[in-house]
Coordinates of C-alpha atoms in Angstrom, one line a residue:
Chain A
X287 CA -0.2 0.3 -0.3
X288 CA 1.3 3.6 -0.6
X289 CA 2.4 4.9 2.2
X290 CA 1.0 7.3 2.5
X291 CA -2.5 5.8 2.0
X292 CA -1.0 3.4 4.9
X293 CA -0.4 6.4 7.0
X294 CA -4.4 8.0 6.8
X295 CA -5.7 4.3 7.4
X296 CA -3.7 4.6 10.8
X297 CA -4.9 7.7 11.6
X298 CA -8.6 6.3 12.1
X299 CA -7.8 2.7 13.2
X300 CA -9.9 3.4 16.4
X301 CA -12.5 5.3 14.9
X302 CA -16.3 3.9 13.2
X303 CA -16.3 4.2 9.7
X304 CA -18.9 6.7 8.7
X305 CA -19.2 9.2 5.7
X306 CA -17.8 11.9 7.2
X307 CA -14.6 9.5 8.6
X308 CA -14.4 8.5 4.8
X309 CA -14.8 12.1 3.3
X310 CA -11.8 13.4 5.6
X311 CA -9.6 10.6 4.8
X312 CA -9.9 11.3 1.5
X313 CA -9.5 14.4 2.0
X314 CA -6.5 14.3 4.1
X315 CA -4.7 11.6 1.5
X316 CA -5.7 14.0 -1.3
X317 CA -3.5 17.4 1.0
X318 CA -0.6 14.6 1.6
X319 CA 0.0 13.8 -1.6
X320 CA 0.7 17.7 -2.9
X321 CA 1.9 17.8 -0.4
X322 CA 4.6 15.0 -1.6
X323 CA 4.7 15.9 -5.0
X324 CA 5.4 19.3 -4.1
X325 CA 8.3 18.6 -1.7
X326 CA 9.1 15.9 -5.2
X327 CA 9.4 19.0 -7.7
X328 CA 11.6 21.3 -5.6
X329 CA 14.0 18.4 -5.0
X330 CA 12.9 16.2 -1.8
X331 CA 13.7 12.5 -2.0
X332 CA 10.7 10.3 -2.7
X333 CA 11.2 8.8 1.2
X334 CA 12.3 11.7 3.0
X335 CA 8.5 14.2 1.8
X336 CA 7.0 11.2 2.8
X337 CA 7.5 11.2 6.2
X338 CA 7.9 15.1 6.5
X339 CA 4.9 15.1 4.8
X340 CA 3.3 12.8 8.0
X341 CA 4.5 14.6 10.5
X342 CA 1.7 17.6 9.0
X343 CA -0.9 15.4 10.6
X344 CA -0.8 12.8 13.0
X345 CA -3.8 11.9 14.7
X346 CA -7.7 13.3 14.0
X347 CA -8.3 13.3 17.5
X348 CA -11.2 16.1 17.5
X349 CA -11.8 16.6 14.2
X350 CA -14.6 13.9 13.8
X351 CA -17.9 14.5 15.3
X352 CA -19.6 12.4 17.9
X353 CA -16.6 9.8 18.7
X354 CA -15.1 10.6 22.2
X355 CA -11.4 8.6 23.2
X356 CA -11.7 7.2 26.2
X357 CA -9.1 4.7 28.5
X358 CA -10.6 1.4 28.1
X359 CA -9.2 -0.2 30.3
X360 CA -9.2 2.2 33.5
X361 CA -13.3 2.2 32.7
X362 CA -13.5 -0.9 32.1
X363 CA -12.0 -1.3 35.8
X364 CA -14.3 0.9 37.6
X365 CA -17.8 -0.1 36.1
X366 CA -17.2 -2.6 37.8
X367 CA -16.0 -1.4 40.7
X368 CA -19.6 0.1 40.3
X369 CA -21.9 -3.0 39.0
X370 CA -20.3 -4.6 42.1
X371 CA -21.2 -1.8 44.7
X372 CA -24.5 -1.9 43.1
X373 CA -25.1 -5.8 43.1
X374 CA -24.3 -5.7 46.2
X375 CA -26.6 -3.0 48.1
X376 CA -29.2 -4.5 46.1
X377 CA -28.9 -8.2 47.0
X378 CA -29.0 -6.5 51.0
X379 CA -31.8 -5.0 50.4
X380 CA -33.5 -8.5 49.1
X381 CA -32.1 -10.3 52.2
X382 CA -35.3 -8.7 54.2
X383 CA -37.4 -9.6 51.7
X384 CA -37.1 -13.5 52.1
X385 CA -39.2 -13.8 56.2
X386 CA -41.7 -12.7 53.1
X387 CA -41.3 -15.1 51.4
X388 CA -40.7 -12.9 48.4
X389 CA -38.1 -12.1 45.4
X390 CA -36.5 -15.1 46.5
X391 CA -34.7 -16.1 43.5
X392 CA -33.4 -12.2 43.7
X393 CA -31.9 -12.6 46.7
X394 CA -29.9 -16.2 45.5
X395 CA -29.4 -14.9 42.3
X396 CA -27.7 -11.5 43.6
X397 CA -24.5 -12.7 45.6
X398 CA -23.8 -15.2 42.8
X399 CA -23.6 -11.9 40.9
X400 CA -21.8 -10.3 43.3
X401 CA -19.0 -13.3 43.2
X402 CA -18.7 -12.9 39.4
X403 CA -18.0 -10.1 39.3
X404 CA -15.5 -10.0 42.1
X405 CA -13.8 -11.5 40.2
X406 CA -13.8 -10.7 37.6
X407 CA -12.8 -7.5 38.7
X408 CA -9.8 -9.7 40.8
X409 CA -8.8 -10.1 37.2
X410 CA -9.5 -6.5 35.3
X411 CA -7.3 -5.0 38.0
X412 CA -4.6 -6.9 37.9
X413 CA -3.8 -7.5 34.0
X414 CA -4.2 -3.2 34.0
X415 CA -0.9 -1.5 33.5
X416 CA 0.2 1.3 32.9
X417 CA 1.3 0.4 29.7
X418 CA -1.6 -1.5 29.2
X419 CA -3.1 2.0 27.4
X420 CA -6.4 1.0 25.4
X421 CA -7.8 3.8 23.7
X422 CA -11.5 3.2 22.3
X423 CA -14.3 5.4 20.8
X424 CA -17.9 6.0 22.0
X425 CA -20.8 7.8 20.2
X426 CA -22.5 10.1 22.5
X427 CA -25.0 10.1 20.9
X428 CA -25.9 6.7 20.9
X429 CA -25.1 6.2 24.4
X430 CA -27.5 9.0 25.6
X431 CA -30.0 7.3 23.5
X432 CA -29.5 4.1 24.8
X433 CA -29.3 5.1 28.2
X434 CA -32.7 6.4 27.8
X435 CA -34.0 3.4 26.7
X436 CA -32.6 2.1 29.5
X437 CA -34.6 3.8 32.0
X438 CA -37.4 4.3 30.0
X439 CA -37.9 0.0 29.5
X440 CA -37.5 0.2 33.1
X441 CA -39.8 3.5 33.8
X442 CA -42.5 0.8 32.2
X443 CA -41.2 -3.0 33.9
X444 CA -41.7 -1.1 37.1
X445 CA -45.7 0.3 35.7
X446 CA -46.1 -3.0 34.7
X447 CA -45.3 -5.3 38.3
X448 CA -46.7 -1.6 40.7
X449 CA -49.9 -2.9 38.3
X450 CA -50.0 -6.5 38.9
X451 CA -49.2 -6.5 42.1
X452 CA -52.3 -4.0 43.0
X453 CA -54.3 -6.2 40.8
X454 CA -53.7 -9.2 42.5
X455 CA -53.4 -7.8 46.1
X456 CA -56.5 -5.3 46.1
X457 CA -58.1 -6.2 42.8
X458 CA -61.1 -8.1 44.3
X459 CA -61.7 -5.2 47.2
X460 CA -61.3 -2.6 43.9
X461 CA -63.9 -4.7 42.4
X462 CA -66.2 -5.0 45.1
X463 CA -65.7 -2.2 46.7
X464 CA -64.2 -2.9 50.0
X465 CA -62.0 -1.0 52.0
X466 CA -58.6 -2.4 51.7
X467 CA -57.7 -4.7 55.5
X468 CA -53.9 -5.4 56.6
X469 CA -54.8 -8.1 58.7
X470 CA -51.5 -8.2 60.6
X471 CA -48.1 -7.6 60.1
X472 CA -46.7 -10.1 58.1
X473 CA -49.0 -9.4 55.3
X474 CA -48.0 -5.6 55.4
X475 CA -44.5 -6.9 54.8
X476 CA -45.6 -9.1 52.0
X477 CA -47.1 -5.9 50.4
X478 CA -44.5 -4.1 51.4
X479 CA -42.0 -6.4 49.9
X480 CA -44.4 -6.6 46.3
X481 CA -44.4 -2.8 45.8
X482 CA -40.2 -2.9 46.3
X483 CA -38.2 -5.6 45.2
X484 CA -39.5 -3.9 41.2
X485 CA -36.8 -0.8 42.7
X486 CA -34.4 -2.8 43.0
X487 CA -34.2 -3.7 39.6
X488 CA -32.8 0.1 39.1
X489 CA -29.3 -0.5 38.9
X490 CA -29.6 -2.0 35.4
X491 CA -30.3 1.6 34.0
X492 CA -28.1 3.3 36.8
X493 CA -25.1 1.8 35.7
X494 CA -26.0 2.8 32.1
X495 CA -26.0 6.1 33.7
X496 CA -22.1 5.0 35.1
X497 CA -20.7 4.1 32.1
X498 CA -21.0 7.3 30.0
X499 CA -20.7 9.4 33.4
X500 CA -16.9 6.6 33.7
X501 CA -16.2 7.4 29.7
X502 CA -16.0 11.2 30.5
X503 CA -14.2 10.3 33.2
X504 CA -11.3 8.8 31.6
X505 CA -11.3 10.1 28.7
X506 CA -7.9 10.3 26.2
X507 CA -6.6 13.4 25.6
X508 CA -6.3 15.1 22.3
X509 CA -2.2 14.5 21.2
X510 CA -1.3 17.5 18.7
X511 CA -1.2 20.9 20.4
X512 CA -2.5 23.6 18.4
Chain B
X148 CA -10.3 4.1 44.5
X149 CA -9.7 2.5 47.8
X150 CA -13.0 3.9 50.6
X151 CA -14.6 2.7 47.4
X152 CA -13.1 -1.2 47.4
X153 CA -13.4 -0.6 51.6
X154 CA -17.1 -0.1 50.8
X155 CA -17.5 -3.1 48.2
X156 CA -16.4 -5.9 51.1
X157 CA -18.4 -4.5 54.7
X158 CA -21.6 -4.6 52.3
X159 CA -20.3 -8.0 50.8
X160 CA -19.5 -9.0 54.9
X161 CA -23.3 -7.3 55.5
X162 CA -24.6 -9.1 53.1
X163 CA -23.7 -12.9 53.9
X164 CA -24.5 -12.2 57.9
X165 CA -27.5 -10.4 57.2
X166 CA -28.2 -13.9 54.7
X167 CA -27.0 -16.1 57.6
X168 CA -29.2 -14.3 60.3
X169 CA -32.4 -14.4 58.1
X170 CA -31.6 -18.4 57.4
X171 CA -30.0 -19.6 60.3
X172 CA -31.9 -17.8 62.9
X173 CA -35.0 -15.7 62.0
X174 CA -36.2 -18.3 60.0
X175 CA -35.7 -21.4 61.3
X176 CA -37.0 -19.9 64.6
X177 CA -40.7 -19.1 62.8
X178 CA -40.8 -22.3 61.5
X179 CA -40.5 -23.9 65.6
X180 CA -43.2 -20.5 66.3
X181 CA -45.1 -22.9 63.5
X182 CA -45.4 -26.0 64.4
X183 CA -45.3 -25.3 68.2
X184 CA -48.7 -23.0 67.0
X185 CA -49.8 -25.8 64.4
X186 CA -50.0 -28.4 67.3
X187 CA -51.8 -26.5 70.1
X188 CA -53.9 -26.4 67.8
X189 CA -54.8 -29.9 68.3
X190 CA -55.7 -29.6 71.6
X191 CA -58.9 -27.8 72.3
X192 CA -57.4 -26.1 75.0
X193 CA -55.3 -23.8 73.3
X194 CA -57.0 -24.7 69.8
X195 CA -57.3 -20.9 68.8
X196 CA -61.0 -19.2 68.3
X197 CA -59.9 -16.9 65.4
X198 CA -59.0 -20.0 62.6
X199 CA -62.8 -20.7 62.8
X200 CA -64.7 -17.8 63.2
X201 CA -64.4 -16.8 59.5
X202 CA -66.9 -20.2 59.5
X203 CA -69.8 -18.5 60.6
X204 CA -72.7 -19.1 58.5
X205 CA -76.7 -19.4 58.9
X206 CA -76.9 -23.3 57.4
X207 CA -76.1 -26.4 57.9
X208 CA -76.4 -27.0 54.6
X209 CA -73.5 -25.2 53.5
X210 CA -72.0 -28.2 53.5
X211 CA -67.9 -27.2 52.0
X212 CA -67.7 -24.3 55.0
X213 CA -68.9 -27.2 57.4
X214 CA -66.7 -28.8 56.5
X215 CA -64.1 -26.6 56.6
X216 CA -65.1 -25.3 59.9
X217 CA -64.8 -29.6 60.9
X218 CA -60.8 -29.2 59.8
X219 CA -59.6 -26.5 61.6
X220 CA -60.9 -28.6 65.0
X221 CA -59.1 -31.1 67.0
X222 CA -59.1 -34.4 65.5
X223 CA -58.8 -33.2 62.4
X224 CA -55.8 -35.0 62.0
X225 CA -57.9 -38.7 62.5
X226 CA -59.5 -39.4 58.6
X227 CA -62.9 -37.7 57.8
X228 CA -66.5 -37.7 55.8
X229 CA -69.2 -35.5 56.5
X230 CA -72.8 -36.8 56.4
X231 CA -75.9 -34.1 55.9
X232 CA -79.1 -34.4 56.9
X233 CA -81.0 -31.3 55.6
X234 CA -84.5 -32.3 57.1
X235 CA -84.0 -33.1 61.1
X236 CA -80.6 -30.3 60.6
X237 CA -78.6 -32.9 61.9
X238 CA -75.0 -33.6 60.7
X239 CA -72.9 -36.8 60.8
X240 CA -68.9 -36.6 61.5
X241 CA -67.5 -39.9 59.8
X242 CA -64.3 -40.6 61.3
X243 CA -63.0 -43.3 59.9
X244 CA -61.2 -44.9 63.2
X245 CA -62.0 -47.0 66.7
X246 CA -62.2 -45.1 69.5
X247 CA -59.4 -47.2 71.3
X248 CA -57.2 -45.0 68.9
X249 CA -57.9 -42.4 70.7
X250 CA -56.5 -41.1 74.2
X251 CA -59.4 -40.7 75.8
X252 CA -58.7 -37.3 77.3
X253 CA -58.2 -36.0 74.3
X254 CA -61.1 -37.2 72.8
X255 CA -63.4 -36.3 74.8
X256 CA -62.3 -33.0 75.7
X257 CA -61.8 -32.5 72.0
X258 CA -66.2 -33.9 71.6
X259 CA -67.2 -31.2 73.9
X260 CA -65.0 -28.7 71.8
X261 CA -66.3 -29.8 69.1
X262 CA -69.7 -30.1 69.5
X263 CA -69.9 -26.1 71.1
X264 CA -68.0 -24.8 68.4
X265 CA -70.5 -26.5 65.3
X266 CA -72.8 -25.7 67.0
X267 CA -71.4 -22.2 68.3
X268 CA -70.6 -21.3 64.8
X269 CA -73.6 -23.0 61.9
X270 CA -76.4 -20.9 63.3
X271 CA -79.1 -23.9 62.3
X272 CA -77.5 -27.1 63.3
X273 CA -80.0 -28.4 65.6
X274 CA -78.4 -32.2 66.4
X275 CA -74.3 -33.1 65.8
X276 CA -73.2 -36.5 66.0
X277 CA -69.5 -38.4 66.3
X278 CA -69.3 -41.1 64.5
X279 CA -66.4 -44.0 65.6
X280 CA -65.8 -47.4 64.0
X281 CA -67.0 -48.5 67.3
X282 CA -69.2 -46.2 69.0
X283 CA -71.2 -42.7 68.2
X284 CA -71.7 -39.7 70.1
X285 CA -74.6 -37.7 69.7
X286 CA -75.5 -34.1 71.0
X287 CA -78.1 -31.5 70.3
X288 CA -78.2 -27.9 70.5
X289 CA -80.5 -27.8 73.8
X290 CA -78.9 -30.4 75.5
X291 CA -75.2 -27.5 74.8
X292 CA -77.5 -24.5 75.8
X293 CA -78.7 -25.7 78.6
X294 CA -75.3 -26.8 79.9
X295 CA -73.1 -23.6 78.9
X296 CA -76.5 -21.5 80.4
X297 CA -77.0 -19.3 77.1
X298 CA -76.7 -19.2 73.0
X299 CA -75.2 -20.5 72.0
X300 CA -73.8 -17.4 69.1
X301 CA -72.7 -16.0 72.2
X302 CA -69.7 -17.5 73.2
X303 CA -67.8 -17.0 70.0
X304 CA -68.2 -13.0 70.4
X305 CA -64.8 -12.9 71.7
X306 CA -61.7 -15.4 72.9
X307 CA -62.4 -13.2 76.6
X308 CA -65.2 -14.9 76.6
X309 CA -64.6 -18.2 74.7
X310 CA -60.7 -19.0 76.5
X311 CA -62.6 -19.4 79.9
X312 CA -66.3 -20.6 79.5
X313 CA -65.7 -23.5 76.9
X314 CA -61.4 -23.8 76.7
X315 CA -60.1 -23.9 80.0
X316 CA -62.7 -25.4 81.7
X317 CA -61.3 -28.6 79.7
X318 CA -58.4 -28.5 81.9
X319 CA -60.8 -30.1 84.6
X320 CA -61.4 -34.2 84.4
X321 CA -64.6 -34.1 86.5
X322 CA -65.8 -31.6 84.0
X323 CA -64.9 -33.5 81.5
X324 CA -67.2 -36.6 83.1
X325 CA -70.4 -34.7 83.7
X326 CA -69.9 -32.9 80.0
X327 CA -69.4 -36.3 77.9
X328 CA -72.7 -38.0 80.1
X329 CA -74.8 -34.5 80.7
X330 CA -74.6 -33.6 76.6
X331 CA -73.9 -36.8 74.8
X332 CA -76.0 -39.8 74.1
X333 CA -74.0 -42.5 73.7
X334 CA -74.5 -45.6 70.5
X335 CA -72.6 -48.3 70.1
X336 CA -73.0 -49.5 67.2
X337 CA -72.1 -47.1 63.8
X338 CA -74.0 -48.4 60.3
X339 CA -73.1 -45.7 58.3
X340 CA -75.5 -44.5 56.8
X341 CA -76.5 -42.7 53.1
X342 CA -76.7 -38.9 53.4
X343 CA -75.0 -35.7 52.1
X344 CA -70.8 -37.1 51.9
X345 CA -67.8 -34.9 52.0
Chain C
X277 CA 9.7 33.0 22.6
X278 CA 7.1 35.3 23.7
X279 CA 6.3 37.3 20.9
X280 CA 5.8 35.1 19.0
X281 CA 3.8 32.6 20.9
X282 CA 1.7 35.8 21.1
X283 CA 1.4 36.5 18.3
X284 CA 0.4 33.3 16.7
X285 CA -2.7 33.9 19.3
X286 CA -3.5 37.0 17.4
X287 CA -3.8 34.5 13.9
X288 CA -5.3 31.6 15.4
X289 CA -8.2 33.6 16.1
X290 CA -8.6 35.2 12.8
X291 CA -7.5 31.8 11.1
X292 CA -11.1 31.4 9.6
X293 CA -10.9 35.7 8.3
X294 CA -7.5 34.3 6.8
X295 CA -9.0 31.4 5.0
X296 CA -11.8 32.9 4.1
X297 CA -9.3 35.7 1.9
X298 CA -7.0 33.1 0.3
X299 CA -10.4 31.1 -1.0
X300 CA -12.3 34.5 -2.0
X301 CA -9.0 34.6 -4.0
X302 CA -10.2 31.4 -5.8
X303 CA -11.2 28.3 -4.9
X304 CA -8.3 26.0 -3.5
X305 CA -7.8 23.0 -1.3
X306 CA -5.9 22.4 1.7
X307 CA -2.4 21.7 0.8
X308 CA -2.7 25.0 -1.9
X309 CA -4.8 27.4 1.0
X310 CA -2.0 26.6 3.8
X311 CA 0.8 26.8 1.2
X312 CA -0.8 30.2 0.0
X313 CA -1.2 31.7 4.1
X314 CA 2.8 30.3 4.5
X315 CA 3.4 32.6 0.9
X316 CA 1.3 35.6 2.5
X317 CA 3.1 35.9 5.8
X318 CA 6.2 35.4 3.6
X319 CA 7.2 32.8 6.0
X320 CA 6.8 33.2 9.3
X321 CA 3.8 31.6 10.1
X322 CA 2.6 27.9 8.4
X323 CA -0.8 26.8 9.6
X324 CA -0.8 23.5 11.0
X325 CA -2.8 20.7 8.8
X326 CA -5.4 19.7 12.0
X327 CA -6.1 23.2 12.7
X328 CA -6.8 24.0 8.8
X329 CA -9.4 21.6 8.5
X330 CA -10.8 22.1 11.9
X331 CA -11.2 25.0 10.3
X332 CA -12.7 24.7 7.4
X333 CA -14.8 22.5 9.1
X334 CA -16.5 25.4 10.8
X335 CA -17.2 27.0 7.9
X336 CA -18.8 25.1 6.4
X337 CA -20.8 23.9 8.3
X338 CA -21.5 28.1 9.2
X339 CA -22.3 28.3 6.0
X340 CA -19.5 30.5 4.7
X341 CA -18.2 27.8 2.5
X342 CA -19.4 25.0 0.0
X343 CA -17.0 22.0 -0.5
X344 CA -17.3 20.1 -4.3
X345 CA -14.2 17.0 -5.1
X346 CA -11.8 17.7 -7.7
X347 CA -11.2 15.2 -10.4
X348 CA -7.3 14.8 -10.2
X349 CA -5.2 12.6 -12.8
X350 CA -3.3 10.9 -9.9
X351 CA -3.6 10.1 -6.3
X352 CA -6.5 11.0 -4.0
X353 CA -9.1 12.5 -5.2
X354 CA -9.1 16.5 -3.6
X355 CA -11.5 18.1 -1.6
X356 CA -12.2 22.2 -3.3
X357 CA -14.4 24.8 -1.4
X358 CA -15.3 27.7 -2.5
X359 CA -16.7 31.0 -0.8
X360 CA -20.3 31.1 -0.4
X361 CA -22.4 35.3 -1.0
X362 CA -22.7 34.7 3.3
X363 CA -19.2 34.2 3.1
X364 CA -18.2 36.8 1.2
X365 CA -20.7 39.1 3.8
X366 CA -18.8 37.4 6.7
X367 CA -15.1 38.2 5.2
X368 CA -16.0 41.6 4.9
X369 CA -17.5 42.5 8.3
X370 CA -15.0 40.2 10.2
X371 CA -12.4 42.5 8.3
X372 CA -13.7 45.4 8.9
X373 CA -14.7 44.5 12.6
X374 CA -9.9 43.5 13.2
X375 CA -9.6 47.2 12.0
X376 CA -11.6 48.5 14.2
X377 CA -10.6 46.3 16.9
X378 CA -7.1 47.3 15.8
X379 CA -7.6 51.1 15.5
X380 CA -8.9 51.0 19.5
X381 CA -5.7 48.5 20.8
X382 CA -3.1 51.0 19.0
X383 CA -5.1 54.1 20.6
X384 CA -5.3 52.2 24.2
X385 CA -2.1 50.8 24.2
X386 CA 0.3 53.2 23.5
X387 CA 0.4 57.3 23.9
X388 CA 0.9 59.2 20.7
X389 CA 0.5 57.8 17.8
X390 CA 1.6 53.7 17.0
X391 CA 2.5 52.2 13.8
X392 CA 2.1 48.8 14.2

């Protein structure tokens, strides 16, 4: 491959190919070749001219809209940490529910998930050293859309669960116009737990939030200075 | 980063502790309490009135209700069938067992207790017969009303009435003996008659 | 040096206007725009390629310039830029704004007549 084209391909290596990136690639390549043509016309050796042209542009950070760069390794470690934290908190909330026989699978699944996350976290943490800087790009707009979608889906889920719990426990009372009667602390506990457990799933959209926040936090800076 | 890790460890420890307490201490205790309670329901003196007031009904013809009532009273661990005679407002509880299979104190106390409960809660029941393989105990409402000195539904108003008037006296063997003699007519033979069986 | 960094800051603040000037004199493409600027500055200012692309993208999104692809006999296609009528107007206003600013700063920065 022509060395200039190779150079340009490398510049765009970590970016998602879009029409914008393709056009910019061509433009940059065209200008580099014009520079090399100029230099060789003035007498510079082709190889040297290529090197000079290459130093003219060494990064396309900031030229590509919507794609930001972040330190993937650090991001992953912190995201795992947050996920672990959220899962543990969720687990602790579901343990008392075992007393009233609600959400039993959650209080068993969550510690297992936490354990797996913990092991992955330890592995990933120990393999991240200074040299392993893996830079990746993310599309901020797309990430925001995913985040909003996650919250909407969660909201619908909670609404559906709340409606079904209400129908289950109070349906006949509402239908027949009877006043609601709670027969004791145990039944109160069952009711309360039934309404609370869907809220525990909030950790999922919260992790979407954390993901975006952490990508900003570990933003990789541009390598060129104006 | 460090404090976050500390929090994680703390939470993990708290979770394990909490889980262990719930599973190993609280739930087993609740189970033991529940079993003790269930056992108590077998004895007329410790039976919980609240478990049966919901079966209060005007009509003995409501077979499922009467059946549920009998299955919530002492001696429910003995297999039984229900036979109804709406014409005479009588009900037969047929226990498929010999009276010898049951401890005499428990048997006699339960008979008095169950008859009281049945008449007190089922409005128009007039006669009840407890039939065992070898013997039948028959009681009429009027006998029990005379025994307790009042209309029987009045007894179930509150445990504060039920306990002292119906349950506690059963602790006295003389009271039980006199009760069996006054309230029940005992037949030695028990040919099953036809009626509404559940 | 201190003097040089100050002047390149000033130039950078006006780079869009400078590019509009270059394009007003004729449609052109990236490398040649840099060459023209270098020529006008008598070699004292070399616009960096990344800054060029940033400015071009900005000017195009503002509607001050428009782009089209040229056909070249060999090598990559070249992206040419042309000033739009709006761009000419923007250029004119920017030049006037600079002149006014220059006059004001001259008055403030030095007592008596100052010649830059």
